[in-house]
Short mmCIF file of C-alpha atoms and ligand atoms in Angstrom, two decimals:
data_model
loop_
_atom_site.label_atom_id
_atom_site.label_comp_id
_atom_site.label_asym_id
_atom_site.label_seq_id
_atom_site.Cartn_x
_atom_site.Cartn_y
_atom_site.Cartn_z
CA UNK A 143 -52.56 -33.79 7.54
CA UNK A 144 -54.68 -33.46 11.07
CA UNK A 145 -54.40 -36.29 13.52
CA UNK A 146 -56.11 -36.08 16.63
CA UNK A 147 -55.96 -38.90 19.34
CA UNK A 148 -57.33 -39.30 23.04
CA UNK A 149 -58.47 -35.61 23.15
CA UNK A 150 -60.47 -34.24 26.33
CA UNK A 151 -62.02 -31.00 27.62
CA UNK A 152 -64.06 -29.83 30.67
CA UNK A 153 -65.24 -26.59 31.54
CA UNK A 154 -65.16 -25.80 35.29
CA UNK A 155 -65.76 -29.93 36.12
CA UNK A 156 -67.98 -30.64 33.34
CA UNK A 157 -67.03 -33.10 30.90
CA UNK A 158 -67.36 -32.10 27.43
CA UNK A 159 -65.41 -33.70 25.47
CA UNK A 160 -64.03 -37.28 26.69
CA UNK A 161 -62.09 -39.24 23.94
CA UNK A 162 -62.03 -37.90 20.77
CA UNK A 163 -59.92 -39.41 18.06
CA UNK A 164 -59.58 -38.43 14.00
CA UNK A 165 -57.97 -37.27 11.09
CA UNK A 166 -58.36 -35.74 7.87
CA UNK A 167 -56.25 -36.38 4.73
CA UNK A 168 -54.93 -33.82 2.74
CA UNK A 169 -57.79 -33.29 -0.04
CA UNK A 170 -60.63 -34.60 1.87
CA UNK A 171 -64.14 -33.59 3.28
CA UNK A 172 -64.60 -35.21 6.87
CA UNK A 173 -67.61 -34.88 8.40
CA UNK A 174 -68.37 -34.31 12.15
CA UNK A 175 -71.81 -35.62 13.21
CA UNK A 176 -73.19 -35.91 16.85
CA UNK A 177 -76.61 -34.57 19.01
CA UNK A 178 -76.28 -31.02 20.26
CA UNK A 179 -73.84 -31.22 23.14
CA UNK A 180 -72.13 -33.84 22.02
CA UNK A 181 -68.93 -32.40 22.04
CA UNK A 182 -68.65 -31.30 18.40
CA UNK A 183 -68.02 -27.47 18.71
CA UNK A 184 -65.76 -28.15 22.21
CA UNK A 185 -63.57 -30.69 19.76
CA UNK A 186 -62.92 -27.84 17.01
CA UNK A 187 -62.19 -25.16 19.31
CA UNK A 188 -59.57 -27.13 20.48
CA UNK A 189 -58.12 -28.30 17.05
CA UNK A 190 -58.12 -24.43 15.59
CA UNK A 191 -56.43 -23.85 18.76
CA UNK A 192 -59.14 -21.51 20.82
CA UNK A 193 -58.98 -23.93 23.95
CA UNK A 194 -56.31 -25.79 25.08
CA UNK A 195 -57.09 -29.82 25.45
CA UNK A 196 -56.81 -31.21 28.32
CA UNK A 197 -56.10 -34.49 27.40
CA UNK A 198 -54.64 -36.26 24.28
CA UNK A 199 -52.78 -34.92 21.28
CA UNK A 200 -53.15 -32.99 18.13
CA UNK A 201 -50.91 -32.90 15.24
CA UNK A 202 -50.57 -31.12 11.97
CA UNK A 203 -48.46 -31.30 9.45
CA UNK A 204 -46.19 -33.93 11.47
CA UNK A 205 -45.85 -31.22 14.00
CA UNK A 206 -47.19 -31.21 17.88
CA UNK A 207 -49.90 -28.77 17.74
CA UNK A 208 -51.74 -29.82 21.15
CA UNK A 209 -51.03 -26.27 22.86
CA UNK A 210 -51.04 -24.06 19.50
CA UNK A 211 -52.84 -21.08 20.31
CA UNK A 212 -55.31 -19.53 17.65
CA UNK A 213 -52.70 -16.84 16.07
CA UNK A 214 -50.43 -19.82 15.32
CA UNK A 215 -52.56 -22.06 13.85
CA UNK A 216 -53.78 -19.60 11.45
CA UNK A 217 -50.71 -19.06 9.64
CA UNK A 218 -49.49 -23.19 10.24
CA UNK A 219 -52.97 -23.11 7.66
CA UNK A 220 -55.70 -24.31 10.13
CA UNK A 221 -59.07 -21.61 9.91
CA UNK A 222 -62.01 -22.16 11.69
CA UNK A 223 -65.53 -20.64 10.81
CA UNK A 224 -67.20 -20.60 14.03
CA UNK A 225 -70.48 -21.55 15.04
CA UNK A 226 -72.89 -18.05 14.94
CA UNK A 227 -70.93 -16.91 12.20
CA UNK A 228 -69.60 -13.87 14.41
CA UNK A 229 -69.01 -11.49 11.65
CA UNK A 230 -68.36 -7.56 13.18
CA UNK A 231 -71.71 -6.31 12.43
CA UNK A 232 -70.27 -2.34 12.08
CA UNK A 233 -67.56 -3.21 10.21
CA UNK A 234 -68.22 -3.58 6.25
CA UNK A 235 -67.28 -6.52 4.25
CA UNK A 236 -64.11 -5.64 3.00
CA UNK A 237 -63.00 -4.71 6.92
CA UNK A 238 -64.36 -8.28 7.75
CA UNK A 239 -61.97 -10.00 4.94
CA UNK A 240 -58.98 -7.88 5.94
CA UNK A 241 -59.41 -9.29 9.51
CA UNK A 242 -58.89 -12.87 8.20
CA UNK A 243 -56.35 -11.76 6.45
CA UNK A 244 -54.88 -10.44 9.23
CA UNK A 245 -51.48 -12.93 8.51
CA UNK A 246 -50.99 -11.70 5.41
CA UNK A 247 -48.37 -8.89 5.72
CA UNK A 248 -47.88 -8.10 2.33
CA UNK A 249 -50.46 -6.12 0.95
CA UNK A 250 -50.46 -6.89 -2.46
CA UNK A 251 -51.02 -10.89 -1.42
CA UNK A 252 -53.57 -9.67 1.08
CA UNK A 253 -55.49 -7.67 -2.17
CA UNK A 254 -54.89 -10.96 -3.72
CA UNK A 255 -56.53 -13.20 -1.39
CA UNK A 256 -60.05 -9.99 -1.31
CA UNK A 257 -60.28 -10.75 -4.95
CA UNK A 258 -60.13 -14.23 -5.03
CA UNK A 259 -63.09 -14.23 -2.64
CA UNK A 260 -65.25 -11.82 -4.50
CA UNK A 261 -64.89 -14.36 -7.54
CA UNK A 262 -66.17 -17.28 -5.38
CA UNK A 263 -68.25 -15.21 -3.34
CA UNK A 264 -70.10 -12.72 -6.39
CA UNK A 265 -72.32 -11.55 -3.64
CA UNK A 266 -69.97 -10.46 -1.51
CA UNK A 267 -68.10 -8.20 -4.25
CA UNK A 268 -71.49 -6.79 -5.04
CA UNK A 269 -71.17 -5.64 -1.19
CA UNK A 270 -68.42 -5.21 -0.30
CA UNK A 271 -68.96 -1.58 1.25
CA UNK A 272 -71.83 -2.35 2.91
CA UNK A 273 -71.88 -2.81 6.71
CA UNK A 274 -71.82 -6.70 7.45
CA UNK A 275 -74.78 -6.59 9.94
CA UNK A 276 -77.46 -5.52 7.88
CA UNK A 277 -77.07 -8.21 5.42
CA UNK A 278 -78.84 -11.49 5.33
CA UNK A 279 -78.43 -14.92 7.38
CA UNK A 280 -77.53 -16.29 4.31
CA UNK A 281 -75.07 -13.66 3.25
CA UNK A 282 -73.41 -13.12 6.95
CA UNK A 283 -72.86 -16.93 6.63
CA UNK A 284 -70.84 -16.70 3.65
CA UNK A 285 -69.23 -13.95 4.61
CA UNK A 286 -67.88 -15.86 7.66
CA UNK A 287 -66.50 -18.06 5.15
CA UNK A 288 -64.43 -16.04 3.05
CA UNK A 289 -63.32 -14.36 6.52
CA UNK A 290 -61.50 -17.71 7.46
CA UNK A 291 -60.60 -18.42 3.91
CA UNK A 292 -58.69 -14.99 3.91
CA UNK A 293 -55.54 -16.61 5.39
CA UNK A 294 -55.60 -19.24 2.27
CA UNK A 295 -55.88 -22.16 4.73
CA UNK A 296 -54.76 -25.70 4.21
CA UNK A 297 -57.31 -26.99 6.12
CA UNK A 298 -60.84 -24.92 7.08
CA UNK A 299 -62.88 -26.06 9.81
CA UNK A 300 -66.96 -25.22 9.53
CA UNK A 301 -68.93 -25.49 12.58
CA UNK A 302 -72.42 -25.75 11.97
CA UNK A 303 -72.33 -23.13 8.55
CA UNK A 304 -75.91 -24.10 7.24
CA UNK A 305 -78.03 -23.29 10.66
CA UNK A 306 -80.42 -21.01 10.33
CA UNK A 307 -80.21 -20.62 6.40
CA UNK A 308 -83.45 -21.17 3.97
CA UNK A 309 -83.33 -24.62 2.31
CA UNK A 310 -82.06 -23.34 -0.83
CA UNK A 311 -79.66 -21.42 0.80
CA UNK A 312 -78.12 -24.82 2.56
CA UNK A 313 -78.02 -25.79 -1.10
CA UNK A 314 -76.08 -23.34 -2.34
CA UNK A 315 -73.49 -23.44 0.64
CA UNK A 316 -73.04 -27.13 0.55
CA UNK A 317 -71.83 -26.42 -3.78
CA UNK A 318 -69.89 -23.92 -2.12
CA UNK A 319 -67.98 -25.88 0.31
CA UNK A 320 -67.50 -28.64 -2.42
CA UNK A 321 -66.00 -26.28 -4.97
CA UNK A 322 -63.65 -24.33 -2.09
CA UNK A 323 -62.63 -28.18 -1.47
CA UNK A 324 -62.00 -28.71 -5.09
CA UNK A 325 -59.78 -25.83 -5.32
CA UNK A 326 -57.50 -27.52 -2.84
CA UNK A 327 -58.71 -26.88 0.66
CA UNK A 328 -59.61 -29.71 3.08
CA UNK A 329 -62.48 -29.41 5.14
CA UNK A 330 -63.45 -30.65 8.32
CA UNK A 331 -67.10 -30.19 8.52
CA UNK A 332 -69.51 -29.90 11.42
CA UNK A 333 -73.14 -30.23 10.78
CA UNK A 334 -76.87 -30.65 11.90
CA UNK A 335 -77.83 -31.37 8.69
CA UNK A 336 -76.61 -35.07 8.73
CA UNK A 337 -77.73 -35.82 5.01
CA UNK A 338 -76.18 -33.08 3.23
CA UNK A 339 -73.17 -33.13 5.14
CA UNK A 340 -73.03 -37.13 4.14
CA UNK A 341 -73.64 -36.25 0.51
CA UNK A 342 -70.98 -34.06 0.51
CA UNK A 343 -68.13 -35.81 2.73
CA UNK A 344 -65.32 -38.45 1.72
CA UNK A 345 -65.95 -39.94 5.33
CA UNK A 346 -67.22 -39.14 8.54
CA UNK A 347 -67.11 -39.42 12.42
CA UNK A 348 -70.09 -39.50 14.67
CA UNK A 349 -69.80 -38.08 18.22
CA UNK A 350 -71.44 -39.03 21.14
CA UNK A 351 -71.36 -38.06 24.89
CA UNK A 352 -67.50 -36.66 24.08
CA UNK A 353 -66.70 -39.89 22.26
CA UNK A 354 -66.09 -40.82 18.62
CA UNK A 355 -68.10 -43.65 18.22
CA UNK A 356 -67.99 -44.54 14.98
CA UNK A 357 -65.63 -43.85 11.78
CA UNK A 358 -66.86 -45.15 8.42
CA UNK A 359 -67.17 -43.59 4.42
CA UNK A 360 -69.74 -41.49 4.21
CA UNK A 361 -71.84 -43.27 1.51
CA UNK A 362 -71.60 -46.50 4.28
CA UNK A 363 -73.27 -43.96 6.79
CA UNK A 364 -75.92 -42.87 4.58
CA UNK A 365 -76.97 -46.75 4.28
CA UNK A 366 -76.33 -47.62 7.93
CA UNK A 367 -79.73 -47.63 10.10
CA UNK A 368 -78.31 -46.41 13.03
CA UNK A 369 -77.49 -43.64 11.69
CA UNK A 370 -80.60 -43.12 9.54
CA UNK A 371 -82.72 -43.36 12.92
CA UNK A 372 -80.10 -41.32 14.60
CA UNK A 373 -79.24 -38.52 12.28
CA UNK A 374 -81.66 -39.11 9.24
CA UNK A 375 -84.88 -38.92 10.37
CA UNK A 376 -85.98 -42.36 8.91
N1 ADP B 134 -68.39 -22.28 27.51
C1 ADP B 134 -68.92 -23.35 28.12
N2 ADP B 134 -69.00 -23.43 29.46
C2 ADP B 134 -69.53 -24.52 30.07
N3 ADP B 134 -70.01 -25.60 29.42
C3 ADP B 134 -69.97 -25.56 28.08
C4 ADP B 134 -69.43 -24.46 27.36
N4 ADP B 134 -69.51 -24.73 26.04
C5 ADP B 134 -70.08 -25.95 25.94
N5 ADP B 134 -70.35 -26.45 27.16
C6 ADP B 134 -70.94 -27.78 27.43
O1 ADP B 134 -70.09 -28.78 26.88
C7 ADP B 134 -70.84 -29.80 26.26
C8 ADP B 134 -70.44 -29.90 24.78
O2 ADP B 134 -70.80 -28.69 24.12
P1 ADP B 134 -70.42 -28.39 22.62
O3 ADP B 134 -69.00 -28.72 22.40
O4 ADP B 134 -70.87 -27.00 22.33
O5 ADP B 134 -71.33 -29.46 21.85
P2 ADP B 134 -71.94 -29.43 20.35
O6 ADP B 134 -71.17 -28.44 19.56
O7 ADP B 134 -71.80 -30.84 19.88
O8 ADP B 134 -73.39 -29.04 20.51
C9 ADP B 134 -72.30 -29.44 26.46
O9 ADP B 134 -72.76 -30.14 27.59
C10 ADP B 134 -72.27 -27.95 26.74
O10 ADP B 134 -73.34 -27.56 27.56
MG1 MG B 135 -71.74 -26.78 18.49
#
């Protein structure tokens, strides 16, 4: 479904991102581990289409998607949940969903899309007048979710969705990204939180420095000593 190869990014001179090479497979959970400034938030920008790569190739679908802006990746089905959430603090709930499901011209599939959220999401229907700002971490967070899940995307990127949340909150979003996956949705999934992401991931890629370094099944990973010294804390 995604296939990225060779990719590269530098802001003003800095290198960012160097070689970065993956894919996900329709149906799957990937993983995207790496040290802060590795490269990991730089690589999905570029995939959802929010910077333009400097280097290398992206395709989706079997389609050349390397200079795809944003507004046309969201409707080819690629949705990315940024990092910091970024949910319009004024606006209420509902206003935040209809913004992700800004591609949706048909209203009726658009009310479609608000309910099917507010089943996944209970909280959120529970809210859904309130102004998105004063809710919790925890809440804004899933919010952001349902936002990019609006546009009913084939494939939804998360960058970093459990920092910042209470333990049991990480908990509760990691059953949440498994059941959005079981429902059809693959998920290309950027995390701190190295074990959880393993636990819930088909297979994973570990960044370093702008480079994928390593490629393996997650359960290998969460065996692999390197990465349990690296990643694990152990
Ligand atoms: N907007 C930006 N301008 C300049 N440098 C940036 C910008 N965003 C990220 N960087 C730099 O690019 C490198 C990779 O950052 P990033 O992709 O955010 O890594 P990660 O998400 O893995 O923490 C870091 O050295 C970071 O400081
Ligand atoms: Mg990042």
């Amino acid at each position: 479904m995604l296939e990225v190869g060779g990719l590269g990014y530098s802001y003003a001179g800095a290198i960012a991102v160097r070689d970065v090479t993956l894919r996900v497979t329709a149906g799957e959970i990937v993983a995207l581990l790496g040290a802060n400034g590795a490269g990991k938030s730089t690589t999905v920008r570029m995939i959802a289409g929010a910077l333009r790569p400097q280097r290398g190739r992206i395709v989706f679908d079997g389609q050349d998607v390397t200079t795809a802006a944003c507004h046309d990746m969201v409707p080819r089905g690629v949705a990315l949940c940024p990092e910091g959430r970024l949910v319009m603090p004024q606006m209420t709930v509902r206003e935040n969903l209809l913004m992700g499901g800004y591609t949706q011209r048909d209203r009726t599939a658009r009310d479609a899309a608000m309910e099917e959220m507010f089943a996944i999401f209970p909280r959120l229907a529970e809210r859904r007048g309130q102004v998105a700002g004063l809710m919790s971490g925890g809440e804004q967070q899933m919010l952001a979710i349902a936002r990019a899940l609006m546009s009913r995307p084939k494939l939804l990127i998360l960058d970093e969705p459990s920092l910042g949340l209470a333990p049991k909150l990480v908990r509760e979003l990691f059953d949440l990204i498994r059941s959005v996956n079981a429902r059809g949705t693959s998920i290309l999934l950027v995390e701190q939180n190295a074990r959880q992401a393993l636990r819930i991931s088909n297979r994973a890629y570990v960044l370093e420095k702008g480079v994928t370094v390593r490629e393996d099944a997650s359960e290998k990973l969460i065996g692999d000593d390197a990465i349990r010294s690296a990643f694990l804390g152990a």
